[in-house]
Coordinates of C-alpha atoms in Angstrom, one line a residue:
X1 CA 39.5 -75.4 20.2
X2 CA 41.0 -78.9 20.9
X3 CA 41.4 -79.2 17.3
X4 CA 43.4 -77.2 16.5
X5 CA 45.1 -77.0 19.7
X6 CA 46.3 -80.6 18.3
X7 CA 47.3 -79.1 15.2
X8 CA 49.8 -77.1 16.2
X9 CA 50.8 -79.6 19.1
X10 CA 51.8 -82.0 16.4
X11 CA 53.8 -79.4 14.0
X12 CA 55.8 -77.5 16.0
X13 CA 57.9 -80.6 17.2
X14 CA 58.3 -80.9 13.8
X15 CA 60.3 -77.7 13.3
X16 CA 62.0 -77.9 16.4
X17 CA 63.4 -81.7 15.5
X18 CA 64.1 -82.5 12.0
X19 CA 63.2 -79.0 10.3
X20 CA 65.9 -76.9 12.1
X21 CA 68.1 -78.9 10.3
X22 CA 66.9 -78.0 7.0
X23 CA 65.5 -74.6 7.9
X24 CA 62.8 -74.7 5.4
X25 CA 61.2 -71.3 4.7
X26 CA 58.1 -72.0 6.6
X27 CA 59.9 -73.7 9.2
X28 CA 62.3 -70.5 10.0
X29 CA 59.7 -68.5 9.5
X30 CA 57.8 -70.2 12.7
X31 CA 60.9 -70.6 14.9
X32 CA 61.1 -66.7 14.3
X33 CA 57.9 -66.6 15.2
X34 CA 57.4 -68.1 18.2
X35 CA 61.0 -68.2 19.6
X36 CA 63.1 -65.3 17.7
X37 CA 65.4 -67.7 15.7
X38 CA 66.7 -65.4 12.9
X39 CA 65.3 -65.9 9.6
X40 CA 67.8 -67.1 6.7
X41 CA 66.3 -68.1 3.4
X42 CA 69.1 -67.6 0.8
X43 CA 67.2 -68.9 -2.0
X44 CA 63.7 -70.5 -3.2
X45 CA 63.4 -73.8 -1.0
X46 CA 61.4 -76.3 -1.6
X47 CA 59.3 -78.2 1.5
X48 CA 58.7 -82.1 1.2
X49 CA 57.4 -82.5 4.4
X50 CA 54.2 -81.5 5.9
X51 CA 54.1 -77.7 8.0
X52 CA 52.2 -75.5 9.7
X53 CA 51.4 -74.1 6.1
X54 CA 49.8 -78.0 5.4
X55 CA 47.5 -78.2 7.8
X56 CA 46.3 -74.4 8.2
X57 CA 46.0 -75.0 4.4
X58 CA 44.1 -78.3 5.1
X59 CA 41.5 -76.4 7.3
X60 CA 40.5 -73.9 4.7
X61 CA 37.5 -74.3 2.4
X62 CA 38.2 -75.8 -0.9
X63 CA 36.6 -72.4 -2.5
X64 CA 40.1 -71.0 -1.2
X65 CA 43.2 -71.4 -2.6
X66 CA 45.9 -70.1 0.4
X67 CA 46.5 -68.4 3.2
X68 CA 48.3 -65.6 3.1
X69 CA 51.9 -64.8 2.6
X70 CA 53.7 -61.6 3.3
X71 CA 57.1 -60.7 2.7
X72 CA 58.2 -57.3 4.8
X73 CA 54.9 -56.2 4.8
X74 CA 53.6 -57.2 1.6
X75 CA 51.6 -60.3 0.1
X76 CA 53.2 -62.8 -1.7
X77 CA 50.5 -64.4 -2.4
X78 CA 48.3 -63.2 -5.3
X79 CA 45.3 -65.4 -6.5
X80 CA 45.1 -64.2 -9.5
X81 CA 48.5 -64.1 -10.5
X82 CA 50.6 -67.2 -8.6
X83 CA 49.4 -69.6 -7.0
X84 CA 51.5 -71.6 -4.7
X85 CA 50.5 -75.8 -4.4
X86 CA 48.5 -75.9 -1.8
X87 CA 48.1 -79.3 -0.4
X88 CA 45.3 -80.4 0.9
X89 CA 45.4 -83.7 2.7
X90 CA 43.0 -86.6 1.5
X91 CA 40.7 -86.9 4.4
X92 CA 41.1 -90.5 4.7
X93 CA 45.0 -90.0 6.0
X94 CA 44.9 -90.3 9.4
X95 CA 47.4 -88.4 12.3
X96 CA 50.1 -90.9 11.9
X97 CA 50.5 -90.5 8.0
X98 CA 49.7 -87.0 8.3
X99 CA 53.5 -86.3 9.1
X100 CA 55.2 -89.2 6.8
X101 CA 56.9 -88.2 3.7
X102 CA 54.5 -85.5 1.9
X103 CA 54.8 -86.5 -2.0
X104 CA 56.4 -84.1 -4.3
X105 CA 53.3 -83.3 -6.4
X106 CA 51.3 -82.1 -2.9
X107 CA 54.3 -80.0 -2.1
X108 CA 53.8 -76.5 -0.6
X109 CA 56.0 -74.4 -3.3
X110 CA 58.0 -71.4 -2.7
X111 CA 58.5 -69.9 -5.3
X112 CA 60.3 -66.3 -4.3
X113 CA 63.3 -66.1 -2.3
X114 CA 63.5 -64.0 0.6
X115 CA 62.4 -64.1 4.2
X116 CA 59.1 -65.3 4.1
X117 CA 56.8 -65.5 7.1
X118 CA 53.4 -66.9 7.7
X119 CA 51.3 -64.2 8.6
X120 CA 49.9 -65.5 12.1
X121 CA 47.1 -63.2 12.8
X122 CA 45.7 -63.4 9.6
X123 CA 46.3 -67.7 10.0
X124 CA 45.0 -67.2 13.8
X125 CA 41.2 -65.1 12.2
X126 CA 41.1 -68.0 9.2
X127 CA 41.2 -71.2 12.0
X128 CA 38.7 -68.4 14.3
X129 CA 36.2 -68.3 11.0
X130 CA 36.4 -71.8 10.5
X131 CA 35.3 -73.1 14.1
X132 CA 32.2 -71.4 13.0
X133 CA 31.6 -74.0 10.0
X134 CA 32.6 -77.2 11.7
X135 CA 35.1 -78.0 9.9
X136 CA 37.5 -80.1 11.3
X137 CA 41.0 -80.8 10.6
X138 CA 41.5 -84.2 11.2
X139 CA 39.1 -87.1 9.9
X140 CA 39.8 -90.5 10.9
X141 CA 40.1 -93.1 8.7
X142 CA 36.8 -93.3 6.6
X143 CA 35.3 -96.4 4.0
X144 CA 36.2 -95.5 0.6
X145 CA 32.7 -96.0 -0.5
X146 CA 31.8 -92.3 1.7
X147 CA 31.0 -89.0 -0.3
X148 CA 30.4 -86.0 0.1
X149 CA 27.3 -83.7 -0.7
X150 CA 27.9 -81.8 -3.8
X151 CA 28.7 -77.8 -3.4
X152 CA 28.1 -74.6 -5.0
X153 CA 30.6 -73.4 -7.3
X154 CA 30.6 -70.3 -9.1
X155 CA 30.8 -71.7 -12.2
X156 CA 27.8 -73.6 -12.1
X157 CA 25.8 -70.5 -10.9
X158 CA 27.1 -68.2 -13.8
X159 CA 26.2 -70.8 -16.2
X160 CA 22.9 -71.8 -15.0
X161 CA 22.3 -67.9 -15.0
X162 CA 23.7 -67.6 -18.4
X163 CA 21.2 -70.4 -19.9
X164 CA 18.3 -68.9 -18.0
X165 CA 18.9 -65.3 -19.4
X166 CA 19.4 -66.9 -22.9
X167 CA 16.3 -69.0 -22.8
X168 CA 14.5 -65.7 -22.0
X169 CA 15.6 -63.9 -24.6
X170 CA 14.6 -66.4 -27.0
X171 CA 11.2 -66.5 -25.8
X172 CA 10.8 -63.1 -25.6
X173 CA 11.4 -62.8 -29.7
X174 CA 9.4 -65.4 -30.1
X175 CA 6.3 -63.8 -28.4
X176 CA 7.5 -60.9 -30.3
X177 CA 7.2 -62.6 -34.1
X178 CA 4.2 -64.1 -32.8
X179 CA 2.6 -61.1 -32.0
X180 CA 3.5 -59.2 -35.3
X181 CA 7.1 -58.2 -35.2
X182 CA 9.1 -57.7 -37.8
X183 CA 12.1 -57.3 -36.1
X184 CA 14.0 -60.9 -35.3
X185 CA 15.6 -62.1 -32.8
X186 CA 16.5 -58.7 -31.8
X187 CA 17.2 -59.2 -28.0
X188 CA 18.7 -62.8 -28.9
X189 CA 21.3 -60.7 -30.8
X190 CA 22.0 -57.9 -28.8
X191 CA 22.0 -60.2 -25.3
X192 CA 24.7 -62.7 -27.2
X193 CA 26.4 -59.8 -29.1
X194 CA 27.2 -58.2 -26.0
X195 CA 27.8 -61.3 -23.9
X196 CA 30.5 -62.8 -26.0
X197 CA 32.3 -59.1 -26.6
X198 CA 32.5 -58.7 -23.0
X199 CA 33.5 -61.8 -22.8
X200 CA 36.4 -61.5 -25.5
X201 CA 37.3 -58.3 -24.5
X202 CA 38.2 -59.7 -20.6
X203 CA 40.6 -62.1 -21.8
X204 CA 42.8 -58.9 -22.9
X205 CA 41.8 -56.8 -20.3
X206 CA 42.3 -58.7 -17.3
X207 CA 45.6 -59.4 -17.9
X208 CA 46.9 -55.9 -19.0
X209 CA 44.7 -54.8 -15.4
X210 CA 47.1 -57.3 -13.5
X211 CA 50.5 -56.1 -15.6
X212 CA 49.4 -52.5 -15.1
X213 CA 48.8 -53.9 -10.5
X214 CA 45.6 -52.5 -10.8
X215 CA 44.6 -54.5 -7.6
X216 CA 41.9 -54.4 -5.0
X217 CA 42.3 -52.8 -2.0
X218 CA 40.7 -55.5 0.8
X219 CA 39.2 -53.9 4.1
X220 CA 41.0 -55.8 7.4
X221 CA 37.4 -54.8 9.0
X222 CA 35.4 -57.0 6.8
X223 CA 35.1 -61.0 6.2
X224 CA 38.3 -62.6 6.9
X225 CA 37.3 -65.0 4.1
X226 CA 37.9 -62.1 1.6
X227 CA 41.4 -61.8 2.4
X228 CA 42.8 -64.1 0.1
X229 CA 41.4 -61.7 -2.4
X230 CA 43.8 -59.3 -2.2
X231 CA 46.1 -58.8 -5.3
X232 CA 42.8 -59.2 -7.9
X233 CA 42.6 -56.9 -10.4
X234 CA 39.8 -54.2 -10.2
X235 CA 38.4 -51.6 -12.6
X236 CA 37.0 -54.4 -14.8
X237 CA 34.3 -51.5 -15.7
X238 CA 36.5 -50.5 -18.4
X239 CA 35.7 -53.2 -20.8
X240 CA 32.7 -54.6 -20.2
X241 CA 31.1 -51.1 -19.9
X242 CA 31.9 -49.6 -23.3
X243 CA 31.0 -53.0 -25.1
X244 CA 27.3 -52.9 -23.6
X245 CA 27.2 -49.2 -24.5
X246 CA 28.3 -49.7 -27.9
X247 CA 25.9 -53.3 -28.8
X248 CA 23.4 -51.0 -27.5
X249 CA 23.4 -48.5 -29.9
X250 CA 24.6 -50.0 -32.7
X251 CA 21.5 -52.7 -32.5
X252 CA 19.2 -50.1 -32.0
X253 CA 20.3 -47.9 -35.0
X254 CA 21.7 -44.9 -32.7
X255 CA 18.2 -44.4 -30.9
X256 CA 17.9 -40.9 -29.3
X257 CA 16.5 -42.6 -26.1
X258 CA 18.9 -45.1 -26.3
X259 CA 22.5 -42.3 -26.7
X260 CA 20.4 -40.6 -23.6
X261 CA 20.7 -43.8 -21.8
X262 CA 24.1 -44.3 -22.6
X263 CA 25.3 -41.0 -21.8
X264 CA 24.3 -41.5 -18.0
X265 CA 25.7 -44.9 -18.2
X266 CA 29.1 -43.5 -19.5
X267 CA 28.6 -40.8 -17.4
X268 CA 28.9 -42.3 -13.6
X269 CA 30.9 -45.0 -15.2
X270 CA 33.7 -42.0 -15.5
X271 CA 33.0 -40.6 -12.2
X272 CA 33.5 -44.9 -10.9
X273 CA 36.4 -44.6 -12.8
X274 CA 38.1 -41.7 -11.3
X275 CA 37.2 -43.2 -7.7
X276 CA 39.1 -46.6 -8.5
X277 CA 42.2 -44.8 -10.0
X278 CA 42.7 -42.5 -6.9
X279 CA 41.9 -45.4 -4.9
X280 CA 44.7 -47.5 -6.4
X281 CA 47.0 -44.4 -6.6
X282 CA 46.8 -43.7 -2.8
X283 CA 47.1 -47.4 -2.2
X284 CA 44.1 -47.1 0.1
X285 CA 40.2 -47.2 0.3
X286 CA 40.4 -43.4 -0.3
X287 CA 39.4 -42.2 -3.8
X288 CA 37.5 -39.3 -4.5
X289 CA 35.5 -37.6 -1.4
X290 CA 32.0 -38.7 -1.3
X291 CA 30.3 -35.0 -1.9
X292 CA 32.2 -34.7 -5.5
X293 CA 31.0 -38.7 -6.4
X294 CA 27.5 -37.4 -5.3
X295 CA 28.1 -34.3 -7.2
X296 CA 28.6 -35.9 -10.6
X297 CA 26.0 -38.9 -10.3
X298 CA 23.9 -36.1 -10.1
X299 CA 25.0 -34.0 -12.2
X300 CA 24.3 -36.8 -15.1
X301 CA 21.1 -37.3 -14.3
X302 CA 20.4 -34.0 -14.3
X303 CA 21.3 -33.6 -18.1
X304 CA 19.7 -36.4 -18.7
X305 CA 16.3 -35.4 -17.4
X306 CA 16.9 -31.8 -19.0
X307 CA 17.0 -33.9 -22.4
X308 CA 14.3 -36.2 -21.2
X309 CA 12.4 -32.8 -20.5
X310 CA 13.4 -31.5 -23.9
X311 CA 11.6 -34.4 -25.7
X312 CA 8.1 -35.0 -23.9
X313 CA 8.0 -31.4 -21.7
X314 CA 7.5 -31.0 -18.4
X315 CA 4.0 -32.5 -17.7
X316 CA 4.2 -35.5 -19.7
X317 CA 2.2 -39.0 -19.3
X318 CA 5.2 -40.6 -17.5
X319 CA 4.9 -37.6 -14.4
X320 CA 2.1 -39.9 -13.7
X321 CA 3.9 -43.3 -11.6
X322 CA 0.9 -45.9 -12.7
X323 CA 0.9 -48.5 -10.1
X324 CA -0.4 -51.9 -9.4
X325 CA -4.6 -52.1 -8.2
X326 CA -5.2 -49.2 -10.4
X327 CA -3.4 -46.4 -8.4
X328 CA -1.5 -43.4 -9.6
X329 CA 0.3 -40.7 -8.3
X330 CA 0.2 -37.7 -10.1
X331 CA 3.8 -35.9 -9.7
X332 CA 3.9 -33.2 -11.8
X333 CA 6.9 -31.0 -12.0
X334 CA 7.8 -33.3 -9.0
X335 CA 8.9 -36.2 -11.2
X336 CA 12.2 -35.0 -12.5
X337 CA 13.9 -34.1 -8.9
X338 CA 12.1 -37.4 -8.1
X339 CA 14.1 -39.0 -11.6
X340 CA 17.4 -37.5 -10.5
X341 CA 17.1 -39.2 -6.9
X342 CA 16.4 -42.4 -8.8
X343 CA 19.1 -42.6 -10.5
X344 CA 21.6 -41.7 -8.0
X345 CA 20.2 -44.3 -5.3
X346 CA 20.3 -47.0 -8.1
X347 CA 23.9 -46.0 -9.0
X348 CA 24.6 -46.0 -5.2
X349 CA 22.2 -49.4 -4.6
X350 CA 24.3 -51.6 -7.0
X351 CA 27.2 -50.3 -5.7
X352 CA 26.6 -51.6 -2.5
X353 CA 25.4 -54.7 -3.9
X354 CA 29.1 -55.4 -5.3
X355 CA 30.4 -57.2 -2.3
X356 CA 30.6 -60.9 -3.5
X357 CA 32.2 -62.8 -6.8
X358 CA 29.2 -62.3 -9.4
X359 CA 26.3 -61.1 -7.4
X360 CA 26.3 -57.9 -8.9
X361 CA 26.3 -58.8 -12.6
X362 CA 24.8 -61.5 -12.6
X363 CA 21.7 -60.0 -10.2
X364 CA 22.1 -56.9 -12.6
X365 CA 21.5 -59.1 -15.7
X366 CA 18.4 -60.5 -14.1
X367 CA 16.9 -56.9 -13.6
X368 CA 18.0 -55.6 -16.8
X369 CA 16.4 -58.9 -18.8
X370 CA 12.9 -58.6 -16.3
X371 CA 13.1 -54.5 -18.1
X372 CA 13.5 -55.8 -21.3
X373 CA 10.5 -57.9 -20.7
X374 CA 8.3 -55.4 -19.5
X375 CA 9.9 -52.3 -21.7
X376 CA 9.4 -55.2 -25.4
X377 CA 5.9 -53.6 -26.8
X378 CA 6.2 -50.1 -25.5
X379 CA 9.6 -49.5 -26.3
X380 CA 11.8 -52.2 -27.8
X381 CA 14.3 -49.8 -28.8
X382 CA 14.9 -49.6 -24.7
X383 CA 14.5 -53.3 -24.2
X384 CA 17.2 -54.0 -26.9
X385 CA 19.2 -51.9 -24.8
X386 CA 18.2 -53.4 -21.5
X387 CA 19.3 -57.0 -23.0
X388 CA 22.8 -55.5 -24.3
X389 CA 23.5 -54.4 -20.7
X390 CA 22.4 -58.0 -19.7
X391 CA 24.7 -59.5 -21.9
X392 CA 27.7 -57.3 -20.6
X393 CA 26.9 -58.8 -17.3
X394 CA 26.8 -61.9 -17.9
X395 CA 30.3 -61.7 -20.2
X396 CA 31.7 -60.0 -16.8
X397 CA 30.4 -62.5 -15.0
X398 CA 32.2 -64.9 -16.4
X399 CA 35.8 -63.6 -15.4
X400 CA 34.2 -62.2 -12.1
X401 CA 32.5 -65.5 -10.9
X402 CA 33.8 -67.3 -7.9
X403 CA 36.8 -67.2 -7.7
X404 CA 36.8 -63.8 -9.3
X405 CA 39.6 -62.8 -11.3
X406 CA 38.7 -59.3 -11.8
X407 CA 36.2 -57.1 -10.0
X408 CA 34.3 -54.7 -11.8
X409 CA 35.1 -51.4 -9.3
X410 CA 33.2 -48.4 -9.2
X411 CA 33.7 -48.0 -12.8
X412 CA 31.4 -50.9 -13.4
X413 CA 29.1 -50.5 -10.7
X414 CA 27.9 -47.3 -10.7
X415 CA 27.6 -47.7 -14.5
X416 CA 24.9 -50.6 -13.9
X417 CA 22.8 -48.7 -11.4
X418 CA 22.8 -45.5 -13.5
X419 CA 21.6 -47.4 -16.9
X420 CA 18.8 -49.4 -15.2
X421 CA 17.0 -46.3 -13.6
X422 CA 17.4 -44.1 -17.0
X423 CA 16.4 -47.3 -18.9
X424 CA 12.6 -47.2 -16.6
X425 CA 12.7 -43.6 -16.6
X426 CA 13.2 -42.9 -20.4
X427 CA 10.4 -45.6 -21.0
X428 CA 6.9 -44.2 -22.8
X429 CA 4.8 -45.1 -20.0
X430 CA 3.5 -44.7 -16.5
X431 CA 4.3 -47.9 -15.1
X432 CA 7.8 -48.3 -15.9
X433 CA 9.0 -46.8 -12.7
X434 CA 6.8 -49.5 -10.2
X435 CA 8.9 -52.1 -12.7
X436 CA 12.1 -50.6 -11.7
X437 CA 11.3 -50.8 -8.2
X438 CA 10.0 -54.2 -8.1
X439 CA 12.9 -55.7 -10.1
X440 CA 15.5 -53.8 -7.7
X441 CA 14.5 -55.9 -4.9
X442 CA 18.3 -57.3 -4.5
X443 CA 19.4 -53.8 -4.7
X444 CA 16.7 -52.1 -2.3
X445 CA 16.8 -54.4 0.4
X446 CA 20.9 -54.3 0.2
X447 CA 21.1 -50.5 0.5
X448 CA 18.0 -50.4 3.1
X449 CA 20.1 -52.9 5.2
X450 CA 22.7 -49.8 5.3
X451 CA 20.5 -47.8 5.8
X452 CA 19.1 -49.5 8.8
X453 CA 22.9 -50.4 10.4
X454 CA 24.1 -46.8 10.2
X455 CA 21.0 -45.6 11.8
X456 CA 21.0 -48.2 14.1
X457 CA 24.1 -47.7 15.5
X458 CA 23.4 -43.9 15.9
X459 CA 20.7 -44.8 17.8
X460 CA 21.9 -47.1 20.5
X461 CA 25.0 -45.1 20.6
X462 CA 22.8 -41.7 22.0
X463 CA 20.8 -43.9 24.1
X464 CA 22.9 -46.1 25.7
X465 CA 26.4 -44.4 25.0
X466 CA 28.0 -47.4 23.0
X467 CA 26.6 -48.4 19.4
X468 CA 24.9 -51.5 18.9
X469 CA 24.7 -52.9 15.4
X470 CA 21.2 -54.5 13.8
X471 CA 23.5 -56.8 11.9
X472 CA 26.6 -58.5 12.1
X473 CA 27.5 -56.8 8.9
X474 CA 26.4 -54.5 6.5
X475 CA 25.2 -54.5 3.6
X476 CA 22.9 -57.7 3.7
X477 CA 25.5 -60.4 1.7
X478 CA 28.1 -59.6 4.6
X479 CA 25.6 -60.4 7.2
X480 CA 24.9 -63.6 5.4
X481 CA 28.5 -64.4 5.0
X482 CA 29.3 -63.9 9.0
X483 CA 25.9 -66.1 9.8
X484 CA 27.8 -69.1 8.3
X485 CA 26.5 -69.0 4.6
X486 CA 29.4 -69.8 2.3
X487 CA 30.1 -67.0 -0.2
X488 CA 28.5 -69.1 -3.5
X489 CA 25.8 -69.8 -1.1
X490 CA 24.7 -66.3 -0.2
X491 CA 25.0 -65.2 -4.1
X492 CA 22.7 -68.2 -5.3
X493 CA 20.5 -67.0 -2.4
X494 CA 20.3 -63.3 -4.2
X495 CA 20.2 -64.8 -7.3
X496 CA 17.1 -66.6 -7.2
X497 CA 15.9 -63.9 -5.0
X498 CA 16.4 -61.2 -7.8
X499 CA 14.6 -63.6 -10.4
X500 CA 11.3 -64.0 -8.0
X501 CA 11.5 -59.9 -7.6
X502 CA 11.7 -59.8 -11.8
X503 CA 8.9 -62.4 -12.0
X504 CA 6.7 -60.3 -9.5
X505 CA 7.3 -57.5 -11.4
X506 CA 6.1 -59.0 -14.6
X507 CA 2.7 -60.2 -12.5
X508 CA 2.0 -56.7 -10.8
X509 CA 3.4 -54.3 -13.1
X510 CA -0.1 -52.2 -14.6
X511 CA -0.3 -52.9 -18.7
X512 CA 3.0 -51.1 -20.2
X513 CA 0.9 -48.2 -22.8
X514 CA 0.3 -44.7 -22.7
X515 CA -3.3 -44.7 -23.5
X516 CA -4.0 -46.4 -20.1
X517 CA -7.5 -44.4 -18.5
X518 CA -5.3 -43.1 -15.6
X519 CA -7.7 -42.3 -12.3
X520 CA -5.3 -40.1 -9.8
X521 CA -5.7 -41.1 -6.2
X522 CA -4.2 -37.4 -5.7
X523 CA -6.1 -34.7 -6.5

């Protein structure tokens, strides 16, 4: 690109003139680069004048906060922990005052000593992304009365989620006085309870997580927008997890349905848990194998149904899956294999789902609030619960919104996919199941676009003898993210998507009793 082809045409006269003199970090670092000057950096340098560093750093989003830096092999650079100045240049500067004196405040700050380098490659796949968002790197001189349209920020999606989930809650207690209750604000309390524990509890937790370089393992193969991610704490399952399992029982008096929930929550939460710690041991994307993950999902929902078996028998009303047009589908004996498979592919689903900062708690909190809508009159005991897991969420949320400074791992993931199927399944009636479906639209279409990659690519590879893929990336969010869709983009997108799915479930999902006349399509 001609761009950027000026970029560099402009900087590297720069090191080779004035900036040999000084040897600046960066500006050793490129001469080593590019002609094999030795590196020599004897202690932390400051650079006043614009680099190679400055305008790279210029051409990245404002949603990022640096390229990377490595030092013998290792980054330098952690967002959540330092963060070097990063200047970026006031668009209205134009080429010639691009390279005058950089002030002191917009300085790019060293702050290790060392031999530093730039990482190239990585630089070379940033400037290679951003070609494909027009963004250029040089603006002429522009009237001070121009603006620029407003962005998506993480913060404003978690707190326009958090409002939206609270204003639900409130309505739903009111419906519920209204209609008889004696209860209270019973989801108001357990969705705020657990919202500002989780909350509380991430303050701590996050920190001891980055003392303790419990950091996430980034994939080369993946966005190159994500690699300024590396260095963020992960395993953020371990405290918002226990606080939703714990407001959850306690609000709901130690329910048996509920401590049956929580087991299988607790449950894969451990077996998420295990996979992150290997993970970070082994310093690689290699934690436990994928047949002894399987093996404990479902080896959870298997005690769980056996209790869940032990409390209504085997041909109970809810072996009947009640669905919308007045259709059932009698499964017998069937449902409880049929119960264990749904509660390993939601475990799985949400997993998959956690590829972006806060679309999977914050989609999770949508789908547990739309169960705790549904779940109010028939079991409020399970709905309390539901809103305690939404109010996890959204505490998570708020350390793991864009930019994230803790990801939730495994640990939390799997947690959240296990709870919402045992929340449906333990449910007193028929149609509880078609609920869980219908709110799990995020999470359906995100594992079906897997689903459809993999096989894909199988495909194409026996007919034609080289694999093709459906999509640029999989699961869906990646896709999205390759298209051109910035990252708070594609998670508002999923957002208001998983709200529609919980609002269609509300309109299609058959009344919510067990005395419903049931009239088996299946003989």
């Amino acid at each position: 690109d001609r761009r950027h082809t000026m970029a560099l045409a402009f900087v590297l006269p720069q090191f080779l003139g004035a900036s040999v003199r000084r040897r600046t970090p960066l500006s050793s670092a490129i001469l080593h680069q590019f002609f094999g000057c030795p590196l020599r950096l004897s202690e932390p340098q400051r650079s006043r004048s614009p680099s190679l560093f400055a305008v790279v750093s210029e051409l990245v989003p404002k949603d990022h906060d640096s390229i990377r830096l490595s030092k013998n092999g290792h980054d330098v650079y952690r967002p959540a922990e330092t963060r070097y100045t990063t200047p970026r240049l006031p668009r209205t500067w134009t080429r010639k005052s691009l390279f005058s004196q950089v002030p002191s405040s917009e300085s790019v700050d060293l702050q290790e000593p060392g031999p530093f380098k730039i990482n190239i490659e990585q630089a070379k796949k940033v400037v290679a992304h951003l070609q494909t968002q027009a963004v250029a790197p040089f603006s002429k001189s522009t009237t001070s009365g121009s603006s620029s349209s407003p962005s998506i920020t993480g913060s404003l999606l978690a707190n326009l989620l958090i409002v939206a989930t609270v204003g639900v809650a409130v309505c739903l207690d009111l419906a519920n006085i209204a209609a008889g209750s004696a209860a209270g604000f019973v989801v108001v309390r357990a969705l705020l309870g657990s919202m500002l524990l989780a909350g509380a509890a991430g303050y701590v937790s996050v920190g001891l997580l980055r003392k303790l370089k419990a950091s996430q393992y980034i994939r080369d193969d993946g966005p190159q927008s994500h690699l300024n991610k590396s260095g963020t704490p992960t395993m953020g399952g371990v405290f918002f997890i226990p606080v939703a399992a714990l407001v959850a029982l306690v609000a709901t008096g130690f329910d048996p349905a509920v401590a049956a929930v929580v087991f299988v929550m607790l449950a894969n939460g451990a077996v998420g848990f295990a996979d992150d710690y290997l993970i970070l041991k082994n310093k690689a994307n290699t934690g436990i194998s994928p047949s002894l993950k399987l093996a404990g999902q479902i080896a959870s929902a298997v005690f769980f149904c056996a209790w869940l078996v032990m409390q209504v028998g085997w041909m109970a009303p809810q072996t009947t899956l009640l669905l919308p047009l007045g259709l059932a589908i009698p499964l017998g004996a069937l449902f409880w294999p049929f119960a264990v498979f749904t509660i390993t592919a939601m475990s799985n689903a949400v997993n998959l789902t956690d590829g972006l900062d806060g679309l999977a708690p914050g989609t999770v909190a949508v789908a547990a609030m739309g169960l705790a809508a549904l779940l109010l009159y028939s079991a409020p005991a399970l709905a309390t619960a539901a809103a305690a897991v939404a109010g996890a969420s959204l505490g998570f949320l708020h350390h793991n919104r864009h930019p994230s400074k803790v990801f939730m791992g495994d640990t939390g993931s799997l947690a959240l996919g296990s709870v919402l199927a045992a929340l449906a399944l333990a449910a007193p009636a028929q149609s509880a199941v078609w609920a869980l479906f219908v709110v799990s639209g995020v999470f359906f279409a995100e594992t079906v676009s897997v689903i459809a990659q993999v096989l894909y690519f199988k495909y194409t590879k026996r007919r034609y003898g080289e694999g093709r893929r459906l999509l640029k990336m999989a699961p869906l969010h990646h896709h999205l993210e390759l298209s051109g869709w910035k990252e708070t983009s594609v998670v508002a997108a999923l957002y208001a998507a998983a709200i529609l799915f919980s609002l269609l479930a509300v309109l299609t999902t058959p009344p919510l009793v067990l005395d419903v006349v049931v009239f088996p399509v299946v003989p």
